[in-house]
Structure formats: structure tokens, C-alpha cells
XYZ file of C-alpha atoms in Angstrom:
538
model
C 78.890 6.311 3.981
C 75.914 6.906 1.855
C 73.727 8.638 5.594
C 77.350 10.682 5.644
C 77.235 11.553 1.632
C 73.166 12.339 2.173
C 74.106 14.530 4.816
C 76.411 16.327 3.089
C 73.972 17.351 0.192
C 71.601 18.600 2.508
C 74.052 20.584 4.387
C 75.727 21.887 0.531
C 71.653 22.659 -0.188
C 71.317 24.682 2.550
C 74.488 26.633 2.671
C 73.867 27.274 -1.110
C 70.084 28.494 -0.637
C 71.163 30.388 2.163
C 73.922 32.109 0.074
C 71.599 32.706 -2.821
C 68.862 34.077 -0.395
C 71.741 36.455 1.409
C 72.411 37.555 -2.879
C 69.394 38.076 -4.018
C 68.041 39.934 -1.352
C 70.688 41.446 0.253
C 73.408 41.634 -1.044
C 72.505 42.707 -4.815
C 69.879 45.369 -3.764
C 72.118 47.104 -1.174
C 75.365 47.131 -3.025
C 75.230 45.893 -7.075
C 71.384 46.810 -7.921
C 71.464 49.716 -10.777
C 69.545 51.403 -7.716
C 72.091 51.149 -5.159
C 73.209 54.550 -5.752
C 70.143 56.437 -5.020
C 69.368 57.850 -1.691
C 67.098 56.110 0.754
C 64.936 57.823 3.537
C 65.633 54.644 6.042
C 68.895 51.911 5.671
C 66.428 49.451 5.400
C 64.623 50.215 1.790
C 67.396 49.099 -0.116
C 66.202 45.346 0.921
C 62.723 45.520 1.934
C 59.323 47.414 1.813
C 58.700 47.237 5.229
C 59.370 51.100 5.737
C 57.019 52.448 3.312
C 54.924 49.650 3.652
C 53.904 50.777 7.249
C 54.221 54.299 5.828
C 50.790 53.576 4.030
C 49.390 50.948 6.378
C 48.959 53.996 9.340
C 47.797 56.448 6.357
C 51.515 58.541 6.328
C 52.509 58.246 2.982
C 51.856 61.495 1.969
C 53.894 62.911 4.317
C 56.467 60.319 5.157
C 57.420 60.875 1.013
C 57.562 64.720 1.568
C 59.997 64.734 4.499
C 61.956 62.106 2.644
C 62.391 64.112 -0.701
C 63.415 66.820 1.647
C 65.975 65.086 3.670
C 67.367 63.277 0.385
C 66.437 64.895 -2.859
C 64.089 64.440 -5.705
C 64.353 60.920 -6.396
C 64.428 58.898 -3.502
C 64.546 54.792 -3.175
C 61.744 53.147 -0.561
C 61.679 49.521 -1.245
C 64.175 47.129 -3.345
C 62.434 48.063 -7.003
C 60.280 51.454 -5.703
C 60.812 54.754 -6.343
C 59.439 58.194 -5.416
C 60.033 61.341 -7.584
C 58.732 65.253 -6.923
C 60.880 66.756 -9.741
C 58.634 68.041 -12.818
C 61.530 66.452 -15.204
C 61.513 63.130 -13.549
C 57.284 63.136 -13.790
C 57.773 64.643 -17.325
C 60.037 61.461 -18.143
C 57.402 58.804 -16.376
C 53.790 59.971 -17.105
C 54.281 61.354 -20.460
C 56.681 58.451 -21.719
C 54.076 55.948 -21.568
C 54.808 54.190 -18.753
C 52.230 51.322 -18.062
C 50.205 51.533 -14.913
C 50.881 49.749 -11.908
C 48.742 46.579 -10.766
C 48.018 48.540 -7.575
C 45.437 50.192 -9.766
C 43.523 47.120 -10.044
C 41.745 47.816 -7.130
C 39.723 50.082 -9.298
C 38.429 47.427 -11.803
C 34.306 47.106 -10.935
C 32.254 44.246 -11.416
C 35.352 42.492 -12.329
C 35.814 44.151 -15.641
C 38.742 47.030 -16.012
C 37.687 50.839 -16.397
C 39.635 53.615 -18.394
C 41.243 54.517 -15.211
C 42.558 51.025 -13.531
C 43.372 49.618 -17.377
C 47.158 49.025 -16.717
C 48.562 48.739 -19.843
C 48.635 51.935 -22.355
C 47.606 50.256 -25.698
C 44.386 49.253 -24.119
C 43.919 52.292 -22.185
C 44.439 54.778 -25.224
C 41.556 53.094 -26.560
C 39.256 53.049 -23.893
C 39.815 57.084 -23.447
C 39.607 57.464 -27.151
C 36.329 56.427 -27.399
C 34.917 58.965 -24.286
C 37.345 61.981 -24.177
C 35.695 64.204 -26.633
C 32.571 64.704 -24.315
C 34.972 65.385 -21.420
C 36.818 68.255 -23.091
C 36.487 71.864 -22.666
C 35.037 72.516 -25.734
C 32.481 70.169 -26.171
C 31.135 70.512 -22.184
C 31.158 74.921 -22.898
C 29.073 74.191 -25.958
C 27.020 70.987 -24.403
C 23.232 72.036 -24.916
C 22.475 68.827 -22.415
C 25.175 70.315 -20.048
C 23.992 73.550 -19.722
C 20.004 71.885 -19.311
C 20.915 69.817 -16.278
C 23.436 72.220 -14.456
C 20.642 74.944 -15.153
C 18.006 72.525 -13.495
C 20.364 70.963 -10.463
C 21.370 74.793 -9.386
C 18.091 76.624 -10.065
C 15.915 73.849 -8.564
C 18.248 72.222 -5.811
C 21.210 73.709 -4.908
C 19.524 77.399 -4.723
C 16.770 76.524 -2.686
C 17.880 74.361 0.071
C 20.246 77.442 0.546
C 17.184 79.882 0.657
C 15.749 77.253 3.062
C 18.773 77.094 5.614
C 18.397 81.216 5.640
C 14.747 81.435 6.278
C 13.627 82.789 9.793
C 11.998 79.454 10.516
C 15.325 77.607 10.485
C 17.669 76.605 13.318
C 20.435 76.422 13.932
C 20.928 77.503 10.822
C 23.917 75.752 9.258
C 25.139 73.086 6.768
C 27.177 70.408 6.544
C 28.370 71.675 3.290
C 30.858 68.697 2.929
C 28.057 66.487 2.165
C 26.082 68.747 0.290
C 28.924 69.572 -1.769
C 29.558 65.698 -2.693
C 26.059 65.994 -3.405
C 26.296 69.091 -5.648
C 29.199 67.025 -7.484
C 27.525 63.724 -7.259
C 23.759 65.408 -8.790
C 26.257 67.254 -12.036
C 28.281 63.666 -12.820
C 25.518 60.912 -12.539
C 23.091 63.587 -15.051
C 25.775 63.925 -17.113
C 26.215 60.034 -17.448
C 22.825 59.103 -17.400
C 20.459 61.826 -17.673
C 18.508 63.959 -14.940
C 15.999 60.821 -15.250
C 18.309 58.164 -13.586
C 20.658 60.426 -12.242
C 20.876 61.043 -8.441
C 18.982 63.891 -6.684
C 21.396 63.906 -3.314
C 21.080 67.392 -2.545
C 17.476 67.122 -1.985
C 17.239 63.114 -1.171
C 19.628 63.651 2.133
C 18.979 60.725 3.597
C 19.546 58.441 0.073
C 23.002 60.728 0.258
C 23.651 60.113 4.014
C 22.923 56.145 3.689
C 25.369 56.505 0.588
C 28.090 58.660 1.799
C 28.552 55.895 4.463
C 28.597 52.818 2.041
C 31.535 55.059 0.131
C 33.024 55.727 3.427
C 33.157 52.258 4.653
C 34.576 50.935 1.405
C 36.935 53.756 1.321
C 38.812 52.726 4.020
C 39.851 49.176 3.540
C 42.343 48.736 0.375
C 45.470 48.737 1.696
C 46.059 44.969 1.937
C 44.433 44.319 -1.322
C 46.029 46.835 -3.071
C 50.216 46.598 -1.605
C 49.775 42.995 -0.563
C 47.301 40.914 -2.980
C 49.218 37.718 -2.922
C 49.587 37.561 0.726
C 45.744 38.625 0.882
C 44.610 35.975 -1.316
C 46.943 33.408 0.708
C 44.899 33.900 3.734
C 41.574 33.771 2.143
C 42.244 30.452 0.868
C 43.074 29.506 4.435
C 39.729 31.347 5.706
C 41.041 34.889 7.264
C 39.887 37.667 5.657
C 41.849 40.604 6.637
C 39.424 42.871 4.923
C 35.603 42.543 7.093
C 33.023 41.286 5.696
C 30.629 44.404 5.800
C 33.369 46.210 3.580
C 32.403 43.509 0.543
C 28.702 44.076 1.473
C 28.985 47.733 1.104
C 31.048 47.452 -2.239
C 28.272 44.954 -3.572
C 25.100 47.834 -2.802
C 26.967 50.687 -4.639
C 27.926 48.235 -7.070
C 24.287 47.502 -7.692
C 23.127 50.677 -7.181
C 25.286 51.607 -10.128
C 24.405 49.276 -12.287
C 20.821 49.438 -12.000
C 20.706 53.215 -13.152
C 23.340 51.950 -16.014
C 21.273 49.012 -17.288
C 17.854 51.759 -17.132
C 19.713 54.245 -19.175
C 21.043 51.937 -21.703
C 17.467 50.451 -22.307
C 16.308 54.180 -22.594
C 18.699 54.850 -25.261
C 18.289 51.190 -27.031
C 14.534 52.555 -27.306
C 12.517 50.954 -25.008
C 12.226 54.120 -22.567
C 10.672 57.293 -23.047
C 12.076 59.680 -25.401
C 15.039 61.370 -24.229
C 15.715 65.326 -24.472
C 18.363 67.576 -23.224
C 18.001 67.375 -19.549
C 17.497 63.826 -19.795
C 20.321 63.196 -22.631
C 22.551 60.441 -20.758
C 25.839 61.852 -22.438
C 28.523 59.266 -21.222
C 26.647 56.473 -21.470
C 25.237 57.400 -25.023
C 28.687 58.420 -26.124
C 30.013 55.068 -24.575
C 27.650 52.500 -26.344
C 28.354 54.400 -29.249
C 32.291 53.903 -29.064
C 31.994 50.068 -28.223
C 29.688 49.447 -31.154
C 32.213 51.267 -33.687
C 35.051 49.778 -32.097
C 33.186 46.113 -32.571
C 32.564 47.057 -36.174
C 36.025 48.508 -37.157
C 38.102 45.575 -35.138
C 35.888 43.007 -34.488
C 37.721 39.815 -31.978
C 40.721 42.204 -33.279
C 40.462 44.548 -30.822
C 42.170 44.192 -27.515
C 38.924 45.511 -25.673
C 37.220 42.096 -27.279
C 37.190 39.716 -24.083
C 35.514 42.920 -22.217
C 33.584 46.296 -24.008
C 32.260 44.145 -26.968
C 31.553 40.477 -25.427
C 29.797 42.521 -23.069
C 29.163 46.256 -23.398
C 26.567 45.886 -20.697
C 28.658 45.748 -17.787
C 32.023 48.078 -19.005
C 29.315 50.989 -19.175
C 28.178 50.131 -15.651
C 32.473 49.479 -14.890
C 33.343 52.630 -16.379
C 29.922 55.012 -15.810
C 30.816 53.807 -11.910
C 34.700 54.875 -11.452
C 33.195 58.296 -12.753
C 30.759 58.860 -10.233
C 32.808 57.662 -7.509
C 36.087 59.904 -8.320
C 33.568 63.151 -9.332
C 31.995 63.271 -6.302
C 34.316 62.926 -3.605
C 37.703 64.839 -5.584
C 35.157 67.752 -6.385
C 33.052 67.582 -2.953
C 36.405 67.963 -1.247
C 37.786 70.854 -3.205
C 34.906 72.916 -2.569
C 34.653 72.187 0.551
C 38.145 73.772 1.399
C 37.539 76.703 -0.991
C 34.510 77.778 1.039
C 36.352 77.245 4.195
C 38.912 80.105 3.481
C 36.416 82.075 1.844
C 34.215 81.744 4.794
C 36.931 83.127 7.560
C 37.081 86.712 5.136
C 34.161 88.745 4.394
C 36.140 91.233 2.214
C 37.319 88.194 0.293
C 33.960 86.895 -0.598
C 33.560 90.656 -1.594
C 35.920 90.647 -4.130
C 34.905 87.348 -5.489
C 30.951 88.641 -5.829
C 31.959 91.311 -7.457
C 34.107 89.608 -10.113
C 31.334 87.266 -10.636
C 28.750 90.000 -11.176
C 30.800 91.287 -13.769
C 29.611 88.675 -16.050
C 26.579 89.446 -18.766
C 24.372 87.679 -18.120
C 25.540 86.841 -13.847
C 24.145 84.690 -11.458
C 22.593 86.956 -8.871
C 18.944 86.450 -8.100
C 17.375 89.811 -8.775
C 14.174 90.685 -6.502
C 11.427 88.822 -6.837
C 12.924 86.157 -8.779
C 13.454 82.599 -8.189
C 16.063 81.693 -11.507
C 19.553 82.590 -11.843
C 20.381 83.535 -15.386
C 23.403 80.640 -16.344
C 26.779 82.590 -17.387
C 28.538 82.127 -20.695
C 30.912 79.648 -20.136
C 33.627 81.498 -22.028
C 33.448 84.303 -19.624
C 32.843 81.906 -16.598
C 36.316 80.716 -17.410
C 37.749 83.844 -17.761
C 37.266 85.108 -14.325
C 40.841 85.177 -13.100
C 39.977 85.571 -9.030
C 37.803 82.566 -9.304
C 40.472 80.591 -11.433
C 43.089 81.371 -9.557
C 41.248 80.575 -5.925
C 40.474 77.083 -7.474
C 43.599 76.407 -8.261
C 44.969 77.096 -5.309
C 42.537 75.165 -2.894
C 43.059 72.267 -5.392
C 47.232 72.616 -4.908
C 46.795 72.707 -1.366
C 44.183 70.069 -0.570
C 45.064 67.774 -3.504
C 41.703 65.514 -3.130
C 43.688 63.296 -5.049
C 47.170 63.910 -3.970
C 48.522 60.227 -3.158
C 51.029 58.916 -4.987
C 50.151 57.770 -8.840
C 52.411 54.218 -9.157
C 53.873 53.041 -12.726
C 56.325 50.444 -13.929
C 59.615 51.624 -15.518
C 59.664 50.313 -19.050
C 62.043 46.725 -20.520
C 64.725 46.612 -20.131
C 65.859 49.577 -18.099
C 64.637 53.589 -18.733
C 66.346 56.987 -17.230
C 64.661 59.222 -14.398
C 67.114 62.273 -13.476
C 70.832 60.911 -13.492
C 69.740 57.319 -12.551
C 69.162 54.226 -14.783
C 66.156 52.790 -13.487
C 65.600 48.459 -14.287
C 62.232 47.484 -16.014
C 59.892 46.350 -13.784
C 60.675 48.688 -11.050
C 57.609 50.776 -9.137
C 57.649 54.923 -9.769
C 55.475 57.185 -8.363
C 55.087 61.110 -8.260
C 52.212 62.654 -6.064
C 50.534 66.167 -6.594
C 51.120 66.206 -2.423
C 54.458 66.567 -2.731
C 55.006 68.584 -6.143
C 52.537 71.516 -4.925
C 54.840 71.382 -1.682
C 58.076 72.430 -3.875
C 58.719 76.033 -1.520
C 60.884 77.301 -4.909
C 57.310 76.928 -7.312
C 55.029 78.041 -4.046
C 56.920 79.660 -1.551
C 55.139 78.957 2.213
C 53.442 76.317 0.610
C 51.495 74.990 3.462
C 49.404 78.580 3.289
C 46.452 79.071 1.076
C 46.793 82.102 -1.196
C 45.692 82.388 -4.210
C 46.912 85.507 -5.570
C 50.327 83.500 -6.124
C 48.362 82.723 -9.079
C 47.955 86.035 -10.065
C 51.324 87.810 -8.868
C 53.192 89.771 -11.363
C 56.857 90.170 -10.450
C 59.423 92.505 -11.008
C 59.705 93.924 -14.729
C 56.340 92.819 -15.465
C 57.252 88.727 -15.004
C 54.569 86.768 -14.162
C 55.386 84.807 -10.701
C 52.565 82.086 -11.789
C 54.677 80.794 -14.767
C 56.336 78.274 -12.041
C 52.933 77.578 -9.703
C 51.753 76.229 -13.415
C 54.684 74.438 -14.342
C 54.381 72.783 -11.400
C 50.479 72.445 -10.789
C 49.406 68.364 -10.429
C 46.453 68.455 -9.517
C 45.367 66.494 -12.399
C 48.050 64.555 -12.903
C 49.818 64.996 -16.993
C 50.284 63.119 -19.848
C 47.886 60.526 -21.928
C 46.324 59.107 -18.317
C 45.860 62.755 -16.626
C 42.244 62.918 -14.991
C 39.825 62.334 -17.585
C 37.356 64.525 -16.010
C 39.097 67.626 -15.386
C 37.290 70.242 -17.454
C 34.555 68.994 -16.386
C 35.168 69.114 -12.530
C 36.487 72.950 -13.724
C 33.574 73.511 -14.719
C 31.099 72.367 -12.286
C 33.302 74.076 -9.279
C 33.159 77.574 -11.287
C 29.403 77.319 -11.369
C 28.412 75.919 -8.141
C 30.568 78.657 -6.404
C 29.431 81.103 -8.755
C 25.996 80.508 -7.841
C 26.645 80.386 -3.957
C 28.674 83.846 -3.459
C 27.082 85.911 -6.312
C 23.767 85.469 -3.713
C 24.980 84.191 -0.678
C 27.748 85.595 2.081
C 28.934 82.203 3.939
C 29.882 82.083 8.072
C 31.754 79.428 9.717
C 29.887 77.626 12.524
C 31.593 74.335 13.140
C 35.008 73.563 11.723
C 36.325 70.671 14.139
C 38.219 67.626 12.135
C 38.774 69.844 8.990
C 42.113 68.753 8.740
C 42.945 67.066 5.700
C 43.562 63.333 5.945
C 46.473 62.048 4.830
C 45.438 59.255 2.258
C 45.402 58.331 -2.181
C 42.074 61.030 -1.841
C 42.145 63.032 1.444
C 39.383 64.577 2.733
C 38.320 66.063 5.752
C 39.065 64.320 9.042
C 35.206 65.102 10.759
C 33.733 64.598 7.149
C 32.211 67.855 7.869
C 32.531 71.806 7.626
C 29.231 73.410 9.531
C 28.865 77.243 7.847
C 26.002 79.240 7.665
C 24.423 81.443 5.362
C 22.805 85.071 4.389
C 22.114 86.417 1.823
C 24.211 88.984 0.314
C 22.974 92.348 -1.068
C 21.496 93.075 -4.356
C 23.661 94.261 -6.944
């Protein structure tokens, strides 16, 4: 009787958790979750992430998300509590309400401490940008005398002449691989403007430093999707002793990591006064302006402060955390967008026309005159107000989005609205700038590059650009948009100013320029071969 009574527990335990399991998740996901209602690209979403899971384990999310908003609207359900949006009122609703950062950003923590960029939740993040935004706006980087030094001395002694090089009669074949150099243009402007000229990087010229570098990034690049969608399941298996991530991935993440920090820990001892004295093109601006944030926010909040445990126990190594998501993300997001921009400018003569002869408009302009061997720098104010150049910037960035992945956050406790749908705290929401600057109403035959949709004036004197802008991500919106915007801006206007008020550019090699399809895309090959000539005196 009792075997027969033990029995029939077990059996009642079963058929219970079986019932539960079939509840929980089935039964309530598919038919009573608050997000039963919205559409789903696949039946299967509503009660697992398997779809978009192998969505972003082939690197298709991009464009598995844009054929589902077009097959089933703006906001679209792909797992049990995840949610995709491409409507400007749904992203105006998610990244400017304050909605807390997914842990999928934690990837993006170095040397174990968080960054502006991966801090998840928005107290702690507000404070962290606080403390570094001014030297990142417009203003301050137009009127930066330490700026203007180093981008004066990485064009006028770098960029210009390895371009006079590849044009001399001596060299062949003569073309460039100007996706490199153009991560190294963007890599030489971020790491002086972070730690001086001094400690900063000299890639342009130091190719093979760059090559060995580019190919750590690369190598690291490619590896995050188990640690970033499934970091339980990761860490399972490494307690067992399988690694799904190889080894030489944490050996290349460990070199830049060091490499960073040992041109952080030089600049901060330069500026604690134990270098040599430090002068414009030397002025370490982020890391100066960094210290001196910590050591405020130490003095005003003391153990207070919810940046205690990391920027004031030790200030040492969130410079180095922070200093390194900076160079990483400048580099490659501005590398890639210049890249593409010089590709379309490359297949039209008459277009690189037009652009040198909006850029010689400026007093002073960049051209080299006869005889000379310095470009005279632009003002800034009319650098920015060059509308052709604007507007072809904008439009490379829309189309090749070098960060156009999704950008994940957590829907607010206990439940917040997106569109017509109540949406349950906890639950995953993501926009991309792939799919808003794919919206055919805002940029009609979106998949071409043309950037006079950015300077179109329609009928009755309405300008046609109002709804490219409206809908322009490129740098994401609200209080966690790219911190370094302006000054990407503003190192693309000069580098390209520099290149076509002097040079004409020729494509030689264009294999594997597709655009991967990944969180920052980039050329398939890694490489865009043109060469150049010079162009004729004003």
C-alpha cells in the first residue's frame, strides 16, 4: 500500500511538473502573455528564441529583422519576452524613456570593470557620461586648441604624405588598401585625443604595428555570440571544461587589453607629473578630463557615489576601461564609413568634382598650393557648413550603418507601452539604425546611395530631408546616443576634406566590399584597393 501510495506521488509530481512546464512555457506565452497579440515573423517565437537565436548565430540578424518588420509591421515579437521595433515613435518611447540597458552589453565591460557604454543601468550611466561629455561636444572639439594641434599634425605629417608617396613615379602598383588606412586615420585622431600625440598610436605610418593590430581586433571581433545571447549556458560548459569560445580569441583580447592599458597608465603618470611637460599636441584630453571627473566625483560623494566600488576605489583601471571602448568603437565605426564614402566617390569623377570644389570654397581650404608641403586647417564652423560634404556623410553613414545592429533594452517594472501594445517589465527591445534607414517612405530606394536626398527640396519649396532626419540613426538618440559623434563628424569632414581638395581617387580592387551583416558591419574582404592622382591646382 505504502510502494502503491509512493507511486502515486511520483506519478501526481510528474503530471503536475509536466502541466506547469506545458503553462509556463507554452501555453501562457502563445495564448495569455500581454504579448500574445503581437505579430511574430515564425510560429515558433511566441515560445522560444530558437528563431532569432540562429538568426544571429549565422550573422542574419540584420536582415532577418528587416524582412520581418516588412512581412508583419513595426513591432514584431522574436522570442517569448523579445521585441524588435523600426518605428521612430516606438524608439522615441524606448531610448529616450530611460530604459536600462540590456546585460548583452556586458560584453563590453574591459578589464572587468564597466565603461560608459556597457554600464546597464541609467543612474550609473548618467554619471559616467556626465563627467566626459563636455569634451565630446561640438562646441568644445570646434574650439579645442589641442584638437586642432594633433589633427593639424596627423594630416599634414601622415595622412598627406603616404598619399604623395603611393602617387610618386617610383611606386607600383600604385594603390591602397584604404580600409586599413582609414581605421588608421580614425585610430591616429581618437588615441591623440585620449592620450596625447606622445602615447597615442601612429598606424598610418607604423603599418605593420596596424596590420598585427587590425588582426588581434579582427579575431576578437568575431567570437561574442555565445557570451553575449547565451552566458549561462557558456559559463555551464566552462565549468565542465569546453570552451566554446577558442582559446586564441582570450589571448588576443588580453594583448589589446594590455596594449591599452599600458599607454593609459603612461599618460596618467604624465599628467600626475612625473612625465615631461605636456602641451597642445601632447594634451591627453580624455584621459585628463577623466581623472579630473573621478577625483570631483570622490570629493563631492565620497563611498556615496554609485561609481564607488569602481572609478574611485580604482580610477586607474576605469580610465584604461573607458579610454579602451573609445578607441575600439572610433576606429572601426569611422574606418568603415569612410571607407564606403570613398567607394562611391571613387566610381564618379564629376562627383569628386563637385565635392573639390565645395571644399575649396572655404577661407582658408585645404589644397596644397605649389611648392608647399602644409595644408592650411579650415575653420571648423565653415567645415561644418559645407552642405555636399554633410549631406554625402550622412548618407554613406544611413546606408552602411557601421553600427547598425540592433541596440537591446529592458522594458521598465511593471509593464510600459510601445505603439498599441503593453509591453511586461523585464522584456528585451531593440531598434537598429539597419532597419530604420531602410524605411522606403523616409528614403525611398533605400538600398541606393544618394546623397542629394539630403539636400532635395520638394514641391512648394518643402524640404524632402525633413523625414531622412527624422529618421536618421546612425547614432542612435536619447541620453545613451554615441558619445562620440561630433567627434567622428568631425574627423570624417577633415580627413575627406584633405584627400579630395588634393587628390582625385580610382578604384583598383573592390572584391568582398559587401557589407557584412553583423552589431558593426564592415567590409566582407576587409579591403577597398583605389588609387590615387593628384588633382589640379585651384
Amino acid at each position: 500500500m505504502a510502494f502503491t501510495s509512493l507511486a502515486d506521488l511520483c506519478y501526481a509530481a510528474v503530471v503536475s511538473l509536466t502541466l506547469w512546464s506545458l503553462y509556463h512555457h507554452v501555453l501562457y506565452p502563445a495564448i495569455f502573455s500581454p504579448l500574445a497579440q503581437i505579430p511574430t515573423p515564425h510560429w515558433t517565437c511566441a515560445i522560444s528564441d530558437a528563431w532569432i537565436l540562429y538568426a544571429r548565430f549565422r550573422s542574419a540578424e540584420n536582415r532577418t529583422l528587416l524582412d520581418a518588420h516588412r512581412r508583419c509591421g513595426q513591432v514584431v515579437r522574436v522570442g517569448p519576452r523579445e521585441l524588435s521595433v523600426s518605428s521612430m515613435e516606438a524608439v522615441k518611447a524606448i531610448y529616450q524613456g530611460g530604459f536600462d540597458k540590456h546585460s548583452w552589453y556586458s560584453v563590453f565591460d574591459n578589464f572587468g570593470v564597466p565603461c560608459t557604454f556597457s554600464s546597464a543601468q541609467s543612474k550609473h550611466h548618467s554619471i559616467r557620461k556626465r563627467m566626459i561629455s563636455n569634451v565630446y561636444s561640438k562646441s568644445y572639439i570646434n574650439s579645442s586648441i589641442s584638437q586642432a594641434a594633433q589633427s593639424q599634425h596627423i594630416l599634414n605629417t601622415r595622412l598627406i604624405p603616404v598619399l604623395k608617396t603611393s602617387v610618386s613615379q617610383g611606386r607600383a602598383p600604385h594603390s591602397i588598401n584604404v580600409h586599413s588606412l582609414f581605421c588608421a586615420v580614425a585610430m591616429d585622431f581618437i588615441s591623440a585625443y585620449c592620450f596625447g600625440i606622445r602615447h597615442g598610436t601612429n598606424f598610418i605610418k607604423d603599418t605593420a604595428h596596424r596590420d598585427h593590430w587590425l588582426t588581434l581586433y579582427t579575431t576578437r571581433k568575431g567570437y561574442g555570440f555565445f557570451p553575449q545571447e547565451l552566458p549561462r549556458f557558456s559559463t555551464a560548459l566552462r565549468y565542465l571544461g569546453i570552451k566554446l569560445t577558442p582559446g586564441w580569441v582570450d589571448m588576443a583580447n588580453h594583448e589589446l587589453e594590455a596594449w591599452c592599458k599600458e599607454l593609459s597608465d603612461a599618460t596618467i603618470q604624465d599628467i600626475r607629473g612625473s612625465g615631461p611637460e605636456v602641451d597642445s599636441l601632447n594634451d591627453p584630453v580624455v584621459v585628463r578630463t577623466l581623472l579630473a571627473g573621478y577625483g570631483k566625483e570622490e570629493e563631492v560623494n565620497g563611498t556615496a557615489s554609485y561609481l564607488h566600488p569602481t572609478v574611485i576605489l580604482n580610477p586607474e583601471l576605469s580610465v584604461a576601461s573607458e579610454v579602451f571602448d573609445h578607441v575600439l568603437a572610433g576606429q572601426e565605426t569611422t574606418g568603415v564609413a569612410l571607407t564606403y564614402l570613398s567607394y562611391h566617390l571613387s566610381q564618379s569623377l564629376s562627383l569628386q568634382e563637385e565635392l573639390r570644389t565645395e571644399l575649396r570654397s572655404m577661407q582658408p581650404n585645404m589644397a596644397l598650393s605649389a611648392g608647399s608641403t602644409q595644408m592650411a586647417m579650415p575653420d571648423p564652423k565653415q567645415l561644418h557648413q559645407l552642405p555636399k560634404l554633410h549631406a554625402m556623410i550622412l548618407e554613406t553613414i544611413r546606408r552602411y550603418a557601421p553600427a547598425g545592429g540592433p541596440e537591446p533594452r529592458v522594458a521598465p517594472c511593471p509593464s510600459c507601452r510601445i505603439g498599441p501594445y503593453e509591453v511586461p517589465g523585464g522584456t528585451r527591445v531593440s531598434a537598429s539604425a539597419y532597419n530604420l534607414h531602410r524605411d522606403e517612405q523616409a528614403y525611398p530606394e533605400s538600398e541606393q546611395w544618394d546623397y542629394t536626398r539630403w539636400l532635395t527640396t520638394g514641391v512648394g519649396g518643402s524640404n524632402n530631408s525633413e523625414a531622412a532626419l527624422k529618421n536618421f540613426w546612425g547614432f542612435s538618440s536619447g541620453g545613451r546616443m554615441c558619445l562620440g559623434s561630433n567627434f567622428a563628424m568631425h574627423g570624417m569632414k577633415l580627413t575627406i576634406a584633405a584627400i579630395y581638395s588634393n587628390f582625385t581617387s580610382h578604384i583598383v580592387d573592390d572584391r568582398g566590399i559587401e557589407q557584412t551583416d553583423m552589431y558593426t558591419g564592415h567590409p566582407k574582404s576587409n579591403a577597398l584597393h583605389l588609387r590615387y592622382e593628384r588633382a589640379s591646382a585651384q
